[in-house]
Coordinates of C-alpha atoms in Angstrom, one line a residue:
Chain B
M239 CA 20.5 -42.7 31.8
N240 CA 21.0 -45.0 34.7
L241 CA 22.4 -43.1 37.7
L242 CA 22.6 -46.2 39.9
Q243 CA 22.8 -49.8 38.8
V244 CA 22.7 -52.8 41.1
D245 CA 24.0 -55.8 39.5
Q246 CA 23.6 -59.4 40.9
L247 CA 24.0 -58.0 44.4
H248 CA 24.4 -60.6 47.0
K249 CA 24.7 -60.5 50.8
R250 CA 25.1 -63.5 53.1
F251 CA 25.1 -63.4 56.8
G252 CA 26.3 -66.9 57.8
G253 CA 23.7 -69.2 56.3
L254 CA 21.2 -66.4 55.6
H255 CA 21.0 -64.9 52.2
A256 CA 19.7 -61.5 53.2
V257 CA 20.0 -60.1 49.6
S258 CA 20.1 -62.7 46.8
D259 CA 21.3 -61.8 43.4
V260 CA 19.3 -58.6 43.1
S261 CA 19.6 -56.5 40.0
F262 CA 17.8 -53.2 39.1
A263 CA 18.5 -49.8 37.9
V264 CA 17.5 -46.3 39.0
R265 CA 17.3 -43.7 36.2
Q266 CA 18.3 -40.1 36.7
G267 CA 15.5 -38.0 38.0
Q268 CA 13.3 -41.0 39.1
I269 CA 11.6 -41.8 42.3
K270 CA 12.0 -45.5 42.8
A271 CA 10.7 -47.5 45.7
V272 CA 11.7 -50.8 47.2
I273 CA 9.0 -52.5 49.0
G274 CA 8.6 -55.9 50.6
P275 CA 7.5 -57.6 53.9
N276 CA 9.6 -57.3 57.0
G277 CA 12.9 -59.1 56.7
A278 CA 12.8 -58.9 52.9
G279 CA 16.3 -57.3 52.9
K280 CA 15.4 -53.7 52.1
T281 CA 17.5 -52.0 54.7
T282 CA 20.4 -54.5 54.0
L283 CA 20.2 -53.4 50.3
F284 CA 20.5 -49.8 51.4
N285 CA 23.5 -50.6 53.6
L286 CA 25.1 -52.4 50.7
I287 CA 24.6 -49.4 48.4
S288 CA 25.8 -46.9 50.9
G289 CA 28.8 -49.0 51.9
A290 CA 27.8 -49.5 55.5
L291 CA 28.0 -53.2 54.9
P292 CA 30.5 -55.1 52.6
V293 CA 28.9 -56.9 49.7
T294 CA 29.3 -60.7 49.4
S295 CA 29.3 -60.5 45.7
G296 CA 27.9 -58.5 42.9
R297 CA 28.3 -54.8 41.8
V298 CA 27.0 -51.4 42.6
I299 CA 27.5 -49.0 39.8
F300 CA 27.0 -45.3 40.4
K301 CA 27.5 -42.8 37.6
G302 CA 29.2 -45.5 35.6
K303 CA 31.7 -46.5 38.3
A304 CA 31.8 -49.5 40.6
I305 CA 31.5 -48.3 44.2
Q306 CA 31.1 -51.6 46.1
G307 CA 33.9 -52.1 48.5
K308 CA 34.4 -48.3 49.0
K309 CA 34.0 -46.9 52.5
P310 CA 30.8 -45.0 53.4
Y311 CA 32.5 -41.7 53.5
Q312 CA 33.9 -42.2 50.0
I313 CA 30.5 -43.2 48.7
A314 CA 29.0 -40.2 50.4
S315 CA 31.5 -37.8 48.8
R316 CA 30.6 -39.2 45.4
G317 CA 27.1 -38.0 45.8
I318 CA 24.9 -40.5 47.6
A319 CA 23.1 -39.4 50.8
R320 CA 20.9 -41.4 53.0
T321 CA 18.6 -41.3 56.0
Y322 CA 17.9 -44.0 58.5
Q323 CA 14.9 -45.9 59.6
N324 CA 15.9 -45.4 63.2
I325 CA 16.8 -41.7 63.0
K326 CA 20.5 -41.1 63.8
M327 CA 20.8 -37.5 65.0
F328 CA 24.1 -36.2 66.1
S329 CA 23.4 -36.0 69.8
G330 CA 24.8 -33.0 71.6
M331 CA 24.3 -30.8 68.6
T332 CA 21.5 -28.4 67.6
A333 CA 19.3 -29.0 64.6
L334 CA 21.2 -26.4 62.7
E335 CA 24.6 -27.9 63.5
N336 CA 23.3 -31.3 62.4
V337 CA 22.4 -29.9 59.0
M338 CA 25.8 -28.0 58.9
V339 CA 27.6 -31.4 59.2
G340 CA 25.8 -32.2 56.0
R341 CA 27.9 -29.6 54.2
H342 CA 31.1 -31.5 55.1
T343 CA 31.9 -32.8 51.7
R344 CA 31.1 -29.5 50.1
S345 CA 33.5 -27.5 52.3
R346 CA 37.2 -28.0 53.0
A347 CA 38.6 -26.2 56.1
G348 CA 41.0 -28.7 57.8
F349 CA 42.7 -28.7 61.2
M350 CA 45.2 -25.9 60.4
A351 CA 42.7 -23.7 58.6
S352 CA 40.2 -24.0 61.4
M353 CA 42.7 -23.5 64.3
F354 CA 44.4 -20.5 62.8
N355 CA 41.3 -19.1 61.2
L356 CA 43.2 -18.9 57.9
P357 CA 41.8 -16.6 55.1
G358 CA 38.7 -18.0 53.6
T359 CA 37.7 -20.0 56.6
P360 CA 35.3 -17.6 58.2
A361 CA 33.6 -16.9 54.9
E362 CA 33.2 -20.7 54.3
E363 CA 31.8 -21.0 57.8
R364 CA 29.2 -18.3 57.1
A365 CA 28.2 -19.9 53.8
I366 CA 27.7 -23.3 55.6
R367 CA 25.5 -21.7 58.2
A368 CA 23.4 -19.8 55.6
Q369 CA 22.9 -22.9 53.4
A370 CA 21.9 -25.0 56.4
M371 CA 19.5 -22.4 57.5
D372 CA 17.9 -22.2 54.0
L373 CA 17.3 -26.0 54.2
L374 CA 15.7 -25.7 57.6
Q375 CA 13.4 -23.1 56.0
L376 CA 12.7 -25.3 53.1
L377 CA 11.5 -28.0 55.5
D378 CA 9.6 -25.5 57.7
I379 CA 11.7 -26.2 60.8
A380 CA 13.8 -23.0 60.9
D381 CA 12.2 -22.1 64.2
V382 CA 13.9 -25.1 66.0
A383 CA 17.3 -24.4 64.5
D384 CA 19.0 -23.8 67.9
I385 CA 17.3 -26.6 69.8
P386 CA 19.3 -29.8 70.6
A387 CA 18.3 -32.2 67.8
T388 CA 17.7 -35.1 70.0
S389 CA 15.1 -33.2 72.0
L390 CA 12.9 -32.4 69.0
A391 CA 9.6 -34.1 68.2
F392 CA 9.9 -37.3 66.1
G393 CA 8.6 -35.7 62.9
Q394 CA 10.9 -32.7 63.3
Q395 CA 13.9 -35.1 63.8
R396 CA 12.9 -36.7 60.5
A397 CA 12.9 -33.3 58.8
V398 CA 16.3 -32.5 60.3
E399 CA 17.7 -35.7 59.0
L400 CA 16.3 -35.0 55.6
A401 CA 17.7 -31.5 55.6
R402 CA 21.1 -32.9 56.7
A403 CA 21.0 -35.3 53.7
L404 CA 20.0 -32.6 51.3
A405 CA 22.8 -30.4 52.6
M406 CA 25.2 -32.8 50.9
E407 CA 23.7 -31.8 47.5
P408 CA 23.5 -35.5 46.7
E409 CA 22.6 -36.8 43.2
L410 CA 21.0 -39.8 44.8
L411 CA 19.1 -39.8 48.0
L412 CA 18.4 -43.1 49.8
L413 CA 15.4 -42.7 52.1
D414 CA 14.9 -45.6 54.6
E415 CA 11.2 -45.6 55.6
P416 CA 10.8 -41.8 55.7
A417 CA 7.2 -42.1 56.9
A418 CA 7.8 -44.6 59.7
G419 CA 6.2 -43.4 62.9
L420 CA 4.3 -40.5 61.2
N421 CA 0.6 -40.0 61.2
I422 CA -1.4 -39.8 57.9
Y423 CA -1.1 -36.0 57.7
E424 CA 2.6 -36.0 58.2
T425 CA 2.9 -38.9 55.8
A426 CA 1.2 -36.9 53.1
E427 CA 3.5 -34.0 53.8
V428 CA 6.5 -36.3 53.4
G429 CA 5.1 -37.4 50.1
R430 CA 4.9 -33.8 48.9
L431 CA 8.4 -33.2 50.2
I432 CA 9.9 -36.2 48.3
S433 CA 8.3 -34.9 45.1
K434 CA 9.7 -31.5 45.8
I435 CA 13.2 -33.1 46.3
R436 CA 12.9 -34.8 42.9
D437 CA 12.0 -31.4 41.4
L438 CA 15.3 -30.1 42.7
G439 CA 16.9 -32.6 40.4
I440 CA 17.7 -35.3 43.0
T441 CA 17.1 -38.9 42.2
V442 CA 15.3 -40.8 45.0
L443 CA 15.5 -44.4 46.0
L444 CA 13.2 -45.2 49.0
V445 CA 12.2 -48.1 51.2
E446 CA 8.8 -47.7 52.5
H447 CA 6.0 -49.7 54.2
D448 CA 3.2 -47.2 53.7
M449 CA 1.6 -48.4 50.4
S450 CA -0.5 -45.3 49.8
L451 CA 2.6 -43.2 49.9
V452 CA 4.6 -45.5 47.7
M453 CA 1.9 -45.8 45.1
D454 CA 1.4 -42.1 45.1
I455 CA 4.8 -40.8 44.4
S456 CA 6.9 -43.6 42.9
D457 CA 7.7 -43.9 39.2
E458 CA 8.7 -47.5 39.6
I459 CA 8.7 -50.1 42.3
V460 CA 10.9 -53.0 43.1
V461 CA 9.5 -55.8 45.3
L462 CA 11.7 -57.9 47.4
S463 CA 10.8 -61.0 49.3
F464 CA 13.2 -63.1 51.4
G465 CA 16.1 -61.3 49.7
Q466 CA 15.0 -61.9 46.2
K467 CA 13.5 -59.6 43.6
I468 CA 10.1 -60.9 42.7
A469 CA 8.8 -57.9 40.6
E470 CA 9.8 -54.6 39.2
D471 CA 7.2 -52.5 37.5
L472 CA 5.0 -49.4 37.4
P473 CA 2.9 -48.8 40.5
A474 CA -0.3 -49.6 38.8
A475 CA 1.0 -52.9 37.5
I476 CA 2.6 -53.8 40.9
Q477 CA -0.9 -53.5 42.5
Q478 CA -2.2 -56.1 40.0
N479 CA 0.7 -58.4 40.2
P480 CA -0.4 -61.8 41.6
D481 CA 3.0 -62.6 43.1
V482 CA 3.0 -59.3 45.0
I483 CA -0.6 -59.8 46.2
K484 CA 0.4 -63.2 47.4
I485 CA 3.3 -62.1 49.6
Y486 CA 1.4 -59.3 51.1
L487 CA -2.0 -61.0 51.6
G488 CA -1.0 -64.6 51.7
E489 CA -2.4 -67.4 49.5
E490 CA -6.0 -68.6 49.7
Chain A
M99 CA 37.7 -10.5 67.9
K100 CA 34.7 -12.2 69.4
R101 CA 37.1 -14.9 70.7
L102 CA 39.3 -12.3 72.4
L103 CA 36.2 -10.9 74.1
S104 CA 35.3 -14.3 75.4
I105 CA 38.7 -14.8 77.0
A106 CA 38.9 -11.3 78.5
P107 CA 37.8 -12.4 81.9
L108 CA 40.6 -15.0 81.9
L109 CA 43.2 -12.4 81.0
V110 CA 41.9 -10.2 83.8
A111 CA 42.1 -13.0 86.3
I112 CA 45.6 -13.9 85.3
I113 CA 46.8 -10.4 85.8
A114 CA 44.9 -10.0 89.0
I115 CA 46.4 -13.1 90.5
Q116 CA 49.9 -11.9 89.7
L117 CA 49.3 -8.4 91.1
L118 CA 47.7 -9.9 94.2
C119 CA 50.6 -12.2 94.8
A120 CA 53.0 -9.3 94.3
A121 CA 51.0 -7.1 96.7
T122 CA 50.8 -9.7 99.4
G123 CA 54.4 -10.9 99.1
T124 CA 53.3 -14.4 98.0
L125 CA 55.0 -14.6 94.7
Y126 CA 56.0 -18.2 95.4
Y127 CA 52.4 -19.1 94.4
L128 CA 53.3 -18.1 90.9
T129 CA 55.7 -21.1 90.6
Q130 CA 52.8 -23.6 91.0
M131 CA 50.5 -21.5 88.8
T132 CA 53.1 -21.6 86.1
M133 CA 53.5 -25.4 86.4
S134 CA 49.7 -25.8 86.5
A135 CA 49.3 -23.8 83.3
Y136 CA 51.7 -26.2 81.5
Y137 CA 49.7 -29.2 82.8
A138 CA 46.5 -27.5 81.7
L139 CA 47.9 -27.2 78.2
L140 CA 48.1 -30.9 78.0
I141 CA 44.6 -31.3 79.6
I142 CA 42.8 -29.0 77.1
G143 CA 44.4 -31.0 74.3
L144 CA 43.2 -34.2 75.8
C145 CA 39.8 -32.6 76.3
V146 CA 39.4 -32.2 72.6
L147 CA 40.4 -35.9 72.1
M148 CA 38.1 -37.2 74.8
G149 CA 35.2 -34.8 74.9
Y150 CA 34.9 -33.9 71.2
A151 CA 36.3 -36.8 69.3
G152 CA 35.2 -39.3 72.0
Q153 CA 38.4 -41.2 72.2
I154 CA 40.0 -42.0 75.5
S155 CA 43.8 -42.0 76.0
L156 CA 45.5 -43.3 79.1
G157 CA 48.8 -42.7 77.6
H158 CA 49.1 -38.9 77.5
G159 CA 51.6 -38.9 80.3
G160 CA 53.8 -40.7 77.7
F161 CA 53.5 -37.9 75.2
F162 CA 54.3 -35.4 77.9
A163 CA 57.4 -37.4 78.7
I164 CA 58.4 -37.7 75.1
G165 CA 58.4 -33.9 74.8
G166 CA 60.2 -33.4 78.1
Y167 CA 62.7 -36.1 77.9
I168 CA 63.8 -35.5 74.3
S169 CA 64.3 -31.8 74.9
A170 CA 66.1 -32.5 78.2
A171 CA 68.4 -35.1 76.7
L172 CA 69.3 -33.1 73.6
T173 CA 70.0 -29.9 75.6
T174 CA 72.1 -31.6 78.2
H175 CA 74.1 -34.4 76.5
N176 CA 77.5 -33.2 75.6
L177 CA 78.3 -33.8 72.0
E178 CA 81.9 -32.5 72.2
P179 CA 83.4 -36.0 72.1
L180 CA 81.4 -36.6 68.9
Q181 CA 82.6 -33.4 67.2
E182 CA 84.2 -35.3 64.4
N183 CA 81.0 -37.1 63.6
V184 CA 79.7 -35.9 60.2
L185 CA 76.2 -35.3 61.5
V186 CA 77.3 -33.4 64.6
A187 CA 79.7 -31.3 62.5
A188 CA 76.9 -30.6 60.0
L189 CA 74.5 -29.5 62.8
N190 CA 77.2 -27.4 64.3
S191 CA 77.9 -25.6 61.1
L192 CA 74.2 -24.9 60.6
G193 CA 74.2 -23.2 64.0
L194 CA 71.9 -25.7 65.6
L195 CA 74.3 -26.5 68.4
H196 CA 75.3 -24.4 71.3
A197 CA 78.8 -24.4 72.8
G198 CA 79.5 -23.2 76.3
V199 CA 81.5 -23.6 79.5
D200 CA 80.1 -25.3 82.6
L201 CA 80.6 -24.4 86.2
Y202 CA 83.8 -26.4 86.5
G203 CA 85.4 -24.8 83.4
G204 CA 84.7 -27.7 81.1
T205 CA 83.5 -27.0 77.6
F206 CA 80.4 -28.6 76.2
L207 CA 78.5 -28.7 73.0
V208 CA 74.7 -29.3 73.1
V209 CA 71.7 -28.9 70.9
T210 CA 70.0 -25.5 71.2
P211 CA 66.6 -25.6 73.0
W212 CA 64.7 -24.4 69.9
V213 CA 66.0 -27.3 67.8
A214 CA 65.4 -29.7 70.7
C215 CA 61.8 -28.4 71.0
I216 CA 61.1 -29.0 67.4
V217 CA 62.7 -32.4 67.4
A218 CA 60.6 -33.3 70.5
I219 CA 57.4 -32.1 68.8
L220 CA 58.2 -34.0 65.6
A221 CA 58.9 -37.2 67.6
A222 CA 55.5 -36.8 69.3
V223 CA 53.8 -36.4 65.9
L224 CA 55.5 -39.4 64.5
I225 CA 55.0 -41.7 67.5
S226 CA 51.4 -40.6 68.1
Y227 CA 50.7 -41.2 64.4
L228 CA 52.3 -44.7 64.5
I229 CA 50.4 -45.6 67.7
G230 CA 47.2 -43.9 66.6
V231 CA 46.7 -45.7 63.3
P232 CA 46.3 -49.2 64.8
V233 CA 45.0 -48.2 68.2
L234 CA 42.2 -45.9 67.2
K235 CA 40.5 -48.7 65.4
L236 CA 39.7 -49.9 68.9
K237 CA 36.8 -48.7 70.9
G238 CA 36.0 -48.1 74.6
H239 CA 37.8 -50.4 77.0
Y240 CA 40.1 -51.7 74.4
L241 CA 41.3 -48.3 73.3
A242 CA 41.8 -47.4 77.0
M243 CA 43.9 -50.5 77.5
A244 CA 46.0 -50.1 74.4
T245 CA 46.8 -46.5 75.3
L246 CA 47.6 -47.6 78.8
G247 CA 50.0 -50.1 77.4
F248 CA 51.7 -47.4 75.4
G249 CA 52.0 -45.2 78.5
I250 CA 53.6 -48.1 80.4
I251 CA 56.1 -48.7 77.6
I252 CA 57.3 -45.1 77.6
Y253 CA 57.6 -45.2 81.4
R254 CA 59.7 -48.4 81.3
V255 CA 61.8 -47.0 78.5
V256 CA 62.8 -43.8 80.3
L257 CA 63.3 -45.8 83.5
A258 CA 65.6 -48.4 81.8
S259 CA 67.6 -46.2 79.4
E260 CA 70.8 -44.7 80.4
Y261 CA 70.4 -42.0 77.8
F262 CA 67.3 -40.8 79.7
G263 CA 68.9 -41.0 83.1
E264 CA 67.2 -44.1 84.4
A265 CA 65.5 -43.6 87.8
D266 CA 67.2 -40.2 88.3
G267 CA 65.8 -38.6 85.2
I268 CA 67.7 -35.7 83.6
S269 CA 68.7 -32.6 85.5
G270 CA 70.6 -29.5 84.6
V271 CA 68.4 -28.6 81.7
P272 CA 69.2 -25.1 80.6
G273 CA 66.7 -22.3 80.1
F274 CA 64.8 -22.0 76.8
T275 CA 65.2 -18.6 75.4
L276 CA 62.2 -18.1 73.2
V277 CA 63.2 -14.6 72.0
P278 CA 66.0 -12.5 73.5
G279 CA 64.8 -11.3 76.9
L280 CA 62.1 -14.1 77.2
T281 CA 63.5 -17.3 78.8
V282 CA 61.7 -20.3 80.1
S283 CA 63.6 -21.2 83.2
G284 CA 63.2 -21.7 87.0
D285 CA 65.4 -18.6 87.9
F286 CA 63.7 -16.7 90.7
S287 CA 64.4 -13.5 88.9
G288 CA 62.3 -14.7 86.0
R289 CA 59.3 -15.9 88.0
I290 CA 56.8 -13.3 86.9
Q291 CA 58.0 -13.5 83.3
N292 CA 57.7 -17.3 83.3
Y293 CA 54.2 -17.0 84.8
Y294 CA 53.1 -14.9 81.8
I295 CA 55.0 -17.1 79.3
A296 CA 53.1 -20.2 80.6
W297 CA 49.7 -18.5 80.6
G298 CA 50.4 -16.9 77.3
L299 CA 51.1 -20.3 75.8
L300 CA 48.0 -21.8 77.5
I301 CA 45.8 -19.0 76.1
I302 CA 47.2 -19.4 72.6
G303 CA 46.5 -23.1 72.9
L304 CA 43.0 -22.4 74.2
I305 CA 42.2 -20.0 71.4
L306 CA 43.4 -22.5 68.8
L307 CA 41.3 -25.2 70.2
L308 CA 38.2 -23.0 70.7
N309 CA 38.6 -22.1 67.0
L310 CA 38.9 -25.7 66.1
I311 CA 35.7 -26.9 67.9
D312 CA 33.7 -24.1 66.4
S313 CA 34.7 -25.1 62.9
R314 CA 33.9 -27.6 60.2
V315 CA 36.5 -29.9 61.8
G316 CA 34.9 -29.5 65.3
R317 CA 31.5 -30.3 64.0
A318 CA 32.8 -33.4 62.3
L319 CA 34.4 -34.5 65.5
R320 CA 31.2 -33.9 67.5
A321 CA 29.3 -35.7 64.8
I322 CA 31.6 -38.8 65.1
H323 CA 30.9 -38.7 68.8
G324 CA 27.1 -38.3 68.3
S325 CA 26.8 -41.0 65.7
S326 CA 29.8 -42.5 64.1
E327 CA 27.8 -44.3 61.5
A328 CA 25.8 -41.2 60.4
A329 CA 29.0 -39.1 60.3
D330 CA 30.5 -41.6 58.0
A331 CA 27.5 -41.4 55.8
M332 CA 27.8 -37.6 55.7
G333 CA 31.2 -38.1 54.1
V334 CA 33.3 -37.6 57.3
N335 CA 36.5 -39.7 57.1
T336 CA 36.1 -40.7 60.7
A337 CA 39.4 -42.7 61.0
R338 CA 41.4 -39.7 59.6
F339 CA 39.8 -37.2 61.9
K340 CA 40.3 -39.4 65.0
I341 CA 44.0 -39.8 64.2
Q342 CA 44.5 -36.1 63.5
T343 CA 42.9 -35.2 66.8
F344 CA 45.1 -37.8 68.5
V345 CA 48.2 -36.4 67.0
L346 CA 47.1 -32.8 67.9
S347 CA 46.5 -33.7 71.5
A348 CA 49.9 -35.5 71.6
V349 CA 51.6 -32.4 70.3
F350 CA 49.9 -30.3 73.0
A351 CA 51.2 -32.8 75.6
A352 CA 54.7 -32.8 74.2
I353 CA 54.9 -29.0 74.1
A354 CA 53.7 -28.9 77.7
G355 CA 56.5 -31.4 78.5
V356 CA 59.1 -29.4 76.7
F357 CA 58.3 -26.1 78.5
L358 CA 57.7 -27.6 81.9
T359 CA 61.1 -29.4 81.7
H360 CA 62.9 -26.2 80.9
Y361 CA 61.1 -24.5 83.6
N362 CA 61.9 -27.1 86.2
G363 CA 65.4 -27.6 84.9
G364 CA 64.9 -31.3 84.6
I365 CA 62.5 -34.2 84.3
G366 CA 62.1 -37.5 86.1
P367 CA 60.4 -40.8 85.3
S368 CA 57.4 -40.0 87.5
E369 CA 56.2 -37.6 84.7
A370 CA 55.8 -40.7 82.5
S371 CA 54.0 -42.8 85.1
V372 CA 50.6 -44.2 84.5
M373 CA 49.2 -42.3 87.5
K374 CA 49.9 -39.1 85.7
S375 CA 47.9 -40.2 82.6
V376 CA 45.1 -41.3 84.9
R377 CA 45.2 -37.9 86.6
Y378 CA 44.9 -36.1 83.2
V379 CA 41.9 -38.2 82.3
A380 CA 40.3 -37.5 85.7
L381 CA 40.9 -33.7 85.2
V382 CA 39.2 -33.8 81.8
A383 CA 36.3 -35.6 83.4
V384 CA 36.0 -33.2 86.3
G385 CA 36.0 -30.4 83.8
G386 CA 33.1 -31.9 81.9
M387 CA 34.6 -33.9 79.0
A388 CA 33.4 -31.7 76.1
H389 CA 34.1 -28.5 78.0
L390 CA 37.4 -26.7 77.2
W391 CA 36.9 -24.1 79.9
G392 CA 36.0 -26.7 82.5
A393 CA 39.1 -28.7 81.6
L394 CA 41.2 -25.5 81.8
T395 CA 39.8 -24.4 85.1
M396 CA 39.9 -27.8 86.8
G397 CA 43.3 -28.6 85.3
V398 CA 44.8 -25.4 86.8
L399 CA 42.9 -25.6 90.1
L400 CA 43.5 -29.2 91.1
N401 CA 47.1 -29.2 89.8
F402 CA 47.8 -26.1 91.8
L403 CA 46.4 -27.7 95.0
S404 CA 48.3 -30.9 94.2
L405 CA 51.6 -29.0 93.6
R406 CA 51.1 -27.0 96.8
G407 CA 51.0 -30.3 98.6
V408 CA 47.4 -29.9 99.8
F409 CA 46.6 -33.5 99.3
G410 CA 49.8 -34.7 101.0
S411 CA 50.8 -38.3 100.5
Y412 CA 47.3 -39.1 99.3
D413 CA 47.9 -37.1 96.1
D414 CA 47.2 -40.0 93.7
A415 CA 44.4 -41.3 95.8
V416 CA 42.7 -38.0 95.7
F417 CA 42.7 -38.0 91.9
G418 CA 41.4 -41.6 91.9
L419 CA 38.6 -40.6 94.3
I420 CA 37.8 -37.6 92.2
L421 CA 37.4 -39.8 89.1
I422 CA 35.0 -42.1 91.0
L423 CA 33.0 -39.3 92.4
I424 CA 32.7 -37.5 89.1
M425 CA 31.6 -40.6 87.3
L426 CA 29.0 -41.4 90.0
F427 CA 27.5 -37.9 90.6
A428 CA 28.5 -35.5 87.9
P429 CA 29.3 -37.4 84.7
N430 CA 29.0 -34.1 82.8
G431 CA 31.6 -32.4 84.9
I432 CA 31.6 -30.5 88.2
L433 CA 30.6 -27.3 86.4
S434 CA 27.4 -28.9 85.3
L435 CA 26.2 -29.2 88.8
R436 CA 23.7 -26.5 89.5
W437 CA 21.8 -25.5 92.5
R438 CA 18.6 -27.6 92.0
P439 CA 15.3 -26.0 92.8
G440 CA 12.7 -28.2 94.5
L441 CA 11.9 -31.4 92.7
A442 CA 8.2 -30.3 92.4
K443 CA 9.2 -27.3 90.4
Q444 CA 11.1 -29.4 87.9
V445 CA 8.2 -31.7 87.4
D446 CA 6.0 -28.7 86.8
E447 CA 8.3 -27.4 84.1
K448 CA 8.3 -30.7 82.4
G449 CA 4.6 -30.9 82.6
D450 CA 4.3 -27.5 80.9
G451 CA 6.6 -28.6 78.1

């Protein structure tokens, strides 16, 4: 079953066609990767799916319903979580608090309930804290729970961002270059982590530059170049694809 | 329970100040302490809007005035000539109006303070919502200017409208009996009682806001402040949270206006002036933006000094200067300034880390 379907998606910035009639599908339980040279439109594609940018034309279908044109918070509450290439921590909040924000769509206390501490609110708050702590443990960063997130090491911030996204209990997780800025050991760790996330039943769509990581963990790969899809196949086939080799290595 | 423990020192200080004033025969200080507490109520509400939701408002003097003026107008304007009016008659039969006899033996019919208070709060909710929806789409300077514009409109409206007493404002506002035996008024006999009413209200406001910032909503607000884009991607409806916070802070301002007006027995257009709004922003900044306790402490302290006339005719200039100095030297508030050990030691600590 297709969890996500991108249909003739198009994004134009003035005269630039950043994403040009791209179509592909992500099956439930899959790890799918989007690769391509810099400027191929990968991050734009993510921003279109998550609602951060309005689409020019085309459709994004999630769980059988069109979601293009919806606001990011609406798309998030339907079950799509994302991380950013340039980590976006909530400054002024600890690692744990960052992850607790991730429980937002799964909890409900509003202004009145919070101010007057209405029945159910303290229990919900305890549950949010416990769930966030569990996720920090899952990612091996429980020891930095109370440290301001922006003062953590880069790799730890990536882990917090991931925990925060997982806290949403998403059905689809969009990872924008999860290994950017990490060394090879950390990258391998991220790879294991992504497989672990899939085992939790979460479908993953990732953009990544690190080829070894992509080839290792992906079930299928979409290749973009100048906004257009030039290939979609299994990792082994992508490695042999002459068009893909051409855009990565250049022509002879 | 934990919350009560955290405010225990404040409770002790409030009682100690009252006892000290009583013991030294300086009960007149309580008058300014009472007024300062009401201003501080507005300031902690504004603190949540500015420090936690990250939205500036240069129009909160306007919401204070909405609260004060509406309750003043409703509780002083004689409805007796309109007795035949269907609406007035209906209100009267519901017991929402109060009939009495003034000093000169004339009879009058006015809205009771409780009803006036509720109407004032509802007006603040409605107006802040209508203003907030379009205005909170703006950011930074633009939001500051738009709220400033709102403040100026309110100022000119109360100054120009006969109903609100034009340049004279409204006087002769009656006391506000909260429950039998507990009346907000400027009577000397009720000075101690009013001191505790004002501080009681401020503490209730403080507890509510402390609860709020420690909750799911508070986290969402801080997340918006931290990264609006990421908060949105976490499912936080940023527009709605900003508006709700704006309305909440407007309600705090309006309640402060209602109570202070009954306490002072009147209100004048200076309460709606832009300088007041600037002062409130300055006080939140001095307190440390995202720091309710700082806002409360500084709000009370500086208002108290101002009301005691310590700053003389330079009153507004002092608050302007405070704003400049804070922005330059202590953007995280005056309480964030710590005695700094030698620079060498700091470098050492960094090196170890």
